[in-house]
Each structure stands twice: as structure tokens, then as C-alpha cells.
Coordinates of C-alpha atoms and ligand atoms in Angstrom, one line a residue:
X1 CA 7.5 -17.6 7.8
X2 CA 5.5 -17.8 4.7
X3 CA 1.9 -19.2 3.3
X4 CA 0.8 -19.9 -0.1
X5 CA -2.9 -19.4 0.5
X6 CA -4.2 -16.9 -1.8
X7 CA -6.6 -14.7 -0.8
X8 CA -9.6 -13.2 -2.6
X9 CA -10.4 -9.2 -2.3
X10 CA -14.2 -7.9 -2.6
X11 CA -13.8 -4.2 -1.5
X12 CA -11.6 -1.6 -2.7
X13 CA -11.9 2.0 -0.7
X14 CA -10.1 5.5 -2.7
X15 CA -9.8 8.7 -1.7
X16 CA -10.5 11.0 -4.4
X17 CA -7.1 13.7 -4.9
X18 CA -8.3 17.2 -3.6
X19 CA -6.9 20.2 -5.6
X20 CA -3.9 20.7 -3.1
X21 CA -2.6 17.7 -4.0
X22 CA 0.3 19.6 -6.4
X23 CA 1.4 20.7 -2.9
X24 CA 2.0 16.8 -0.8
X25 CA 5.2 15.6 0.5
X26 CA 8.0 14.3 -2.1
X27 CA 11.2 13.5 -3.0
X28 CA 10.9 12.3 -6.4
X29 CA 11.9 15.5 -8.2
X30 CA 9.8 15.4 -10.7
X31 CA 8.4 18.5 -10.8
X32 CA 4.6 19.6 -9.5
X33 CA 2.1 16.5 -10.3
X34 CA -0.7 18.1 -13.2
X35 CA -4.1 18.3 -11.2
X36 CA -6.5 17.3 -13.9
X37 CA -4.3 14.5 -15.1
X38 CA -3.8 13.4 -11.7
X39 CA -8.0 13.1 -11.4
X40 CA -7.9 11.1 -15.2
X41 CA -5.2 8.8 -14.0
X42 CA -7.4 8.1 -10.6
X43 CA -10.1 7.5 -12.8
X44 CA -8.5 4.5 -14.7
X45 CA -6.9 3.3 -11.3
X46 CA -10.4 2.8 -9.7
X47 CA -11.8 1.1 -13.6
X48 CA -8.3 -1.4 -13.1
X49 CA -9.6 -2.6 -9.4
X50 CA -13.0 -2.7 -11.0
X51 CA -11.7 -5.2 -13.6
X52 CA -10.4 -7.3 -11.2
X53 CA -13.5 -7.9 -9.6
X54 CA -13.6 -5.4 -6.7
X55 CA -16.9 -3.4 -5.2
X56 CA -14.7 0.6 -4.9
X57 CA -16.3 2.9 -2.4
X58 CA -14.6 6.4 -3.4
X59 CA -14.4 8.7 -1.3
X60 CA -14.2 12.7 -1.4
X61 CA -11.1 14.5 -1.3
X62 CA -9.9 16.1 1.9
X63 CA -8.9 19.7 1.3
X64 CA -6.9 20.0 3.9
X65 CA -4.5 16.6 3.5
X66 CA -2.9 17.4 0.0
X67 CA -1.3 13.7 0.7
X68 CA -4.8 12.5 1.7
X69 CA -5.5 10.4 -1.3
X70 CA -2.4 7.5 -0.1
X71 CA -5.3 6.3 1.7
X72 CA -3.4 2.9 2.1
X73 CA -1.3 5.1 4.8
X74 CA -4.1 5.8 7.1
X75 CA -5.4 2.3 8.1
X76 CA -4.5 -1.4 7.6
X77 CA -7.6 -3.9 6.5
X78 CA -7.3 -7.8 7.1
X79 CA -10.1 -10.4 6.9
X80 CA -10.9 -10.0 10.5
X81 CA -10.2 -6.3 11.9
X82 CA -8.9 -2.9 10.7
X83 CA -6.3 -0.8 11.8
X84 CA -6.6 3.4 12.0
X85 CA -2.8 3.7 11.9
X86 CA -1.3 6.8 13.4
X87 CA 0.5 8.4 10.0
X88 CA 4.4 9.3 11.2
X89 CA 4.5 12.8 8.9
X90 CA 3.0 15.4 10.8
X91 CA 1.1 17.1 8.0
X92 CA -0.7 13.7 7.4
X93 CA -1.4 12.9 10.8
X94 CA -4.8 14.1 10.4
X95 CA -6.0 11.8 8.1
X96 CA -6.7 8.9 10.4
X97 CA -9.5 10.8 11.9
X98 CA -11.5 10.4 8.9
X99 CA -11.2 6.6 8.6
X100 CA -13.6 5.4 11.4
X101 CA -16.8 6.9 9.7
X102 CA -15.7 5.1 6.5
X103 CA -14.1 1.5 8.4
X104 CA -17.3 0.9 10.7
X105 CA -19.6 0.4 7.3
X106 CA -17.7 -2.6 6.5
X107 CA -15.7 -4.0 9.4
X108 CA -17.2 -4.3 13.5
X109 CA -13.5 -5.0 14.7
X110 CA -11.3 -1.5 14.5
X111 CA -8.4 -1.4 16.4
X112 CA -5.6 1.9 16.4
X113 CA -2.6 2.4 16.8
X114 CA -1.3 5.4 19.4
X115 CA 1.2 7.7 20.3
X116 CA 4.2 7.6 20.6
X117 CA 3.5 4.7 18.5
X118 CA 3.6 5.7 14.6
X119 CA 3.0 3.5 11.6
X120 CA 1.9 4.2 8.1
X121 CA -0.1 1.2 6.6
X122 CA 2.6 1.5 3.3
X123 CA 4.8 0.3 5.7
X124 CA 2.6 -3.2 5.9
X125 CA 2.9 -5.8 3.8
X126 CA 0.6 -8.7 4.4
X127 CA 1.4 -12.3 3.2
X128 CA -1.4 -14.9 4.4
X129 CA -1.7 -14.3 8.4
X130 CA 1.7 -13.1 8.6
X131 CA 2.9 -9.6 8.2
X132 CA 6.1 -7.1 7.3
X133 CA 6.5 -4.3 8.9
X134 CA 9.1 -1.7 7.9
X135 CA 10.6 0.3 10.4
X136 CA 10.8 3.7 8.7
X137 CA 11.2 7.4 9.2
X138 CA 7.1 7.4 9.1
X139 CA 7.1 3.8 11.2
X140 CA 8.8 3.2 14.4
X141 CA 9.6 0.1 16.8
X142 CA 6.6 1.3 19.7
X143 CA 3.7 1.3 16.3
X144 CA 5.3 -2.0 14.8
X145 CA 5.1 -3.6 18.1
X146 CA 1.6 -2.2 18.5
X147 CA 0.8 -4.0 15.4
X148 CA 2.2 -7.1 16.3
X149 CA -0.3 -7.5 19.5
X150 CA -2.7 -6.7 17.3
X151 CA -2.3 -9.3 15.1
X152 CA -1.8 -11.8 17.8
X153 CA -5.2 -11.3 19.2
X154 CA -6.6 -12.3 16.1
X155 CA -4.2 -15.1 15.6
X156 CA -1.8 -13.6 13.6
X157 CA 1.4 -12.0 13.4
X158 CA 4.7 -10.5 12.1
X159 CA 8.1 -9.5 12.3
X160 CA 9.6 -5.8 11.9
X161 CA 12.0 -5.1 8.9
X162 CA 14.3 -2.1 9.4
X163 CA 14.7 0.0 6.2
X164 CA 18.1 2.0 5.1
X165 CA 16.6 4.4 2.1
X166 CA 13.5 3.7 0.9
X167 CA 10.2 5.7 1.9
X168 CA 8.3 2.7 2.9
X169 CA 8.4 -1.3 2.6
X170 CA 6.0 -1.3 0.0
X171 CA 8.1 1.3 -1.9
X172 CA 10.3 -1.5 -2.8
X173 CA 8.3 -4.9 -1.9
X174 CA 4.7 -6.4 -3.2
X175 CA 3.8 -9.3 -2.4
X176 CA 2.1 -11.5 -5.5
X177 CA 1.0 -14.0 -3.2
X178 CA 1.9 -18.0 -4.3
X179 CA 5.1 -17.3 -2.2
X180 CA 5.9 -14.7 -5.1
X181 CA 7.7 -12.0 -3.9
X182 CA 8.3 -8.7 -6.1
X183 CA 11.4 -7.5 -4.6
X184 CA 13.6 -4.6 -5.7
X185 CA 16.7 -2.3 -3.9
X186 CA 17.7 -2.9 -0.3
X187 CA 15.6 -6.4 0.0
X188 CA 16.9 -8.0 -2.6
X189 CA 19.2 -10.0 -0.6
X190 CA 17.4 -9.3 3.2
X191 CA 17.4 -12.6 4.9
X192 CA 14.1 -11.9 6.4
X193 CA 12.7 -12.4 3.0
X194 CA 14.8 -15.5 1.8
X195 CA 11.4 -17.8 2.1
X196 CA 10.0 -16.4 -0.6
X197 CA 10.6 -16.9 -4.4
X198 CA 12.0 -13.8 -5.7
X199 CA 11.0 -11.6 -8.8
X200 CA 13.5 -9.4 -8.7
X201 CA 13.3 -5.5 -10.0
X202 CA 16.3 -4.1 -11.9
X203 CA 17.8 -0.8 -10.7
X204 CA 16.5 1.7 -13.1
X205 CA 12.7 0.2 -13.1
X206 CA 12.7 0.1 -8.9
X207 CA 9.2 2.3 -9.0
X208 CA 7.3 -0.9 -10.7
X209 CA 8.4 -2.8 -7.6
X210 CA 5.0 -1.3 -6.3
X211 CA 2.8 -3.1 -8.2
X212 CA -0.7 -4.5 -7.1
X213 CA -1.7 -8.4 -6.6
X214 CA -5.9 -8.0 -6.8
X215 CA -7.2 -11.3 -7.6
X216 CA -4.8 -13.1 -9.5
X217 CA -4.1 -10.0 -11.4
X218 CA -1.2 -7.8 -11.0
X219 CA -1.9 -3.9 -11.7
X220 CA 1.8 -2.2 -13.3
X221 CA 2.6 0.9 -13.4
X222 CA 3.2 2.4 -17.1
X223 CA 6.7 2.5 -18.5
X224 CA 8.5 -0.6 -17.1
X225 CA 8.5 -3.2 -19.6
X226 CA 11.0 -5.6 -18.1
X227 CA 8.9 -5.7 -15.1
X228 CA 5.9 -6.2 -16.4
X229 CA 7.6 -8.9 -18.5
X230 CA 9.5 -10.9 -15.6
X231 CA 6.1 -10.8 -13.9
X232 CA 3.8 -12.2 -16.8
X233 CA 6.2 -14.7 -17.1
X234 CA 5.9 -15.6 -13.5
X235 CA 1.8 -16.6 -14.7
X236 CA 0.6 -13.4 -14.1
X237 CA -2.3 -11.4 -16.4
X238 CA -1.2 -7.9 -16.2
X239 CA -2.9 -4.5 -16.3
X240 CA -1.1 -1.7 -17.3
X241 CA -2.0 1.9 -15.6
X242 CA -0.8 5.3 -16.2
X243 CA 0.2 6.7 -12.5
X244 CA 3.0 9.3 -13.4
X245 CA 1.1 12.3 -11.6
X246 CA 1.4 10.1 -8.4
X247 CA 4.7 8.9 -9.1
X248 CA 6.1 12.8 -8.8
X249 CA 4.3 12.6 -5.0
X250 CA 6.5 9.3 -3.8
X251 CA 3.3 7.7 -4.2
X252 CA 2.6 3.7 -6.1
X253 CA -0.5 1.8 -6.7
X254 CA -0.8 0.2 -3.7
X255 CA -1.1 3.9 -1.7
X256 CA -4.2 4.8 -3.6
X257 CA -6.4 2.1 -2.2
X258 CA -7.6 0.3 0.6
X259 CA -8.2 -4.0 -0.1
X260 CA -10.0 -6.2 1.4
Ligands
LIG301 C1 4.0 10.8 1.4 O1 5.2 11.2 1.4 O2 3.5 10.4 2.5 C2 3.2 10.8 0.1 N1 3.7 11.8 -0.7 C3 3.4 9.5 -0.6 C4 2.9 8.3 0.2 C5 3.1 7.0 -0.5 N2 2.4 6.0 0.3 C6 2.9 4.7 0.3 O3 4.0 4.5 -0.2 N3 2.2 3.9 1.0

């Protein structure tokens, strides 16, 4: 199931990197992200949502969560409710008991997922009132279907997408809204996505397959031409961003921020 309506963000929420950040979870090997670089690139990430029009509440860093600043992982925000989510790696777990302080300043409905339910919000990809969720090694059947009552309470609701290799859904999926779908690896030719019209990712530029809708803009990653290319074509302005120090963590742009 698909819908064309396009939606319109106001708020943006970051979490600021803390120092341990060198130190989060990865399999990228690309050697130890650079602190201070890392703090620059976050800079010019929260100046891009700026430019396309969003209000960004940044938050401090959490010392103790080197992985904390993948915000997106901790909580799921729609136009009617939020979701703490109930992160699936152990040593991010913690994070979701930070999000309630900051989710009650700008939504009254916040719902959570529990144990033995898991789900990481990278996992989520929202497209109109209907949502894909990936059944990963952070994401299992019991959070998913968690999810899914959510959404049904608040008249939506979604479908669960097993995944074979990547990290999350959104490692390999974004959704541009219009019924554009930025697709790359293992859902390229997943049925469960046939609806949409495809923007496909070549091989050897599969990290820009995380790139941002916000507004009618999309935000790239630096160093992916084609991408970037195959999605200005598709109508899109474009803004270009520099996130190698997340990269080397697993992490895109849609991890560093909360939209809504
Ligand atoms: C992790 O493995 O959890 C972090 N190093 C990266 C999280 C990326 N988040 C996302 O794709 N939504």
C-alpha cells in the first residue's frame, strides 16, 4: 500500500556526539571516527535541516551511550503520537530512557514499545499513514507487531519486511515521498516494495541510499555523485553534507535526527 500525500516537517530533535563516540558499535571498517570532525560534521548536519525549514532542538551528548547520537534509533515520531522504542543492542538499550523528558515537550500521545519486544526506529520507514518495518538483528517479530497495534489505534498501519544483510531498513531504503522510493541492495527487487517508483542505488554508492526527504529537499551524503544525480533528476533540490565520521559508525543521515 502506498500514498502520495507529502508531508511537511516543523521539528527536527539531535543528540549532540559525546567524546566516547570513537568507541560505538560498527562494522564499516573504516577505522576510529575523528572526534572533533565528527562535532564539525554535526554542526553542518543540523545548518542542512535548518535550510530546509526545520525548528532543531539539540540535545547534550550522553556520556555513557557512545552510539547515543543515532537518536532516530531510540523513538519513532508521527503526526499523532511518538514511540520510545526499546533499542535491540544491549549497549544502546539505555538510551530510550532519556527520550520521554525530551518527547513530552512536543507530543501528549507517547506510546513504547516493551520487552521481549525490540525495535530500533532505523528500522521504520514511514510513507503517508503506512509503515515498513524491518525485521532485523536490532528489530524482531514481537516489537514490529507491537508497532503495528500502535499504529492501528491511531488509524494507521504497516507490514513487517524481513532483512538478509543490511543493519537496518533505512540502511538501504529512504523514502522521497511522491511514491519515490530510494532503494539500493536486497530491496531492489522485494515485492513488498513493487508499488513504489524506484530510484535505484548502484552497488558501490549503496551508503547514499540513506539520504534524507525534509521538505521537498533531499539531504546526500558527500561522495556519491550518481546518486545525487539520479535523484536531482527525479525533481529533487539537493544538499550535499559531509557525514564520513558517522559513516565509519554504520550510521546515515537519517540516524542523527528525529522529524516531525
Ligand atoms: C549502531 O550500530 O547502532 C550504530 N553504530 C549505528 C546506528 C545507525 N542507525 C540507523 O541506521 N538508524
Amino acid at each position: 500500500m502506498t500514498i502520495s500525500l507529502e508531508r511537511k516537517f516543523t521539528n527536527a530533535i539531535v543528540r549532540k556526539p559525546c567524546p566516547d563516540m570513537v568507541n560505538g558499535i560498527t562494522s564499516a571498517n573504516l577505522g576510529k571516527p575523528d572526534y572533533s570532525k565528527a562535532l564539525e560534521q554535526h554542526l553542518q548536519y543540523i545548518s542542512a535541516l535548518k535550510e530546509c525549514g526545520l525548528n532543531v532542538t539539540v540535545l547534550e551528548s550522553l556520556n555513557d551511550f557512545p552510539d547515543s547520537t543515532f537518536i532516530e534509533d531510540a523513538a519513532l515520531c508521527t503526526s499523532k503520537f511518538a514511540v520510545i522504542t526499546n533499542p535491540g543492542a544491549p549497549e544502546r538499550n539505555g538510551e530510550k530512557i532519556f527520550m520521554h523528558e525530551v518527547l513530552k515537550e512536543f507530543f501528549s500521545n507517547i506510546e513504547e514499545i516493551y520487552s521481549p519486544g525490540t525495535l530500533d526506529a532505523g528500522d521504520v520507514m514511514m510513507a503517508g499513514n503506512y509503515f515498513y518495518i524491518g525485521i532485523s538483528e536490532r528489530t524482531n517479530h514481537e516489537g514490529a507487531e507491537q508497532l503495528i497495534n500502535i499504529l492501528r489505534k491511531y488509524g494507521m498501519d504497516g507490514t513487517k519486511v524481513p532483512l538478509n544483510t543490511m543493519l537496518h531498513l533505512k540502511t538501504g531504503l529512504s523514502y522521497l515521498e511522491n511514491n519515490n522510493l530510494l532503494v539500493s541492495g536486497e530491496f531492489i527487487n522485494n515485492p513488498v516494495f513493487s508499488e513504489f517508483s524506484h530510484i535505484t542505488v548502484e552497488e558501490n554508492e549503496a551508503y547514499a541510499a540513506n539520504s534524507l526527504w525534509v521538505n521537498g529537499y533531499v539531504i546526500v551524503p558527500e561522495g556519491f555523485p550518481k546518486t545525487k544525480l539520479l535523484i536531482e533528476n527525479a525533481g529533487y533540490q539537493t544538499i550535499t553534507i559531509n557525514v564520513s565520521e558517522f559513516q565509519k559508525l554504520d550510521g546515515g543521515l537519517s540516524c542523527l535526527s528525529l522529524r516531525f
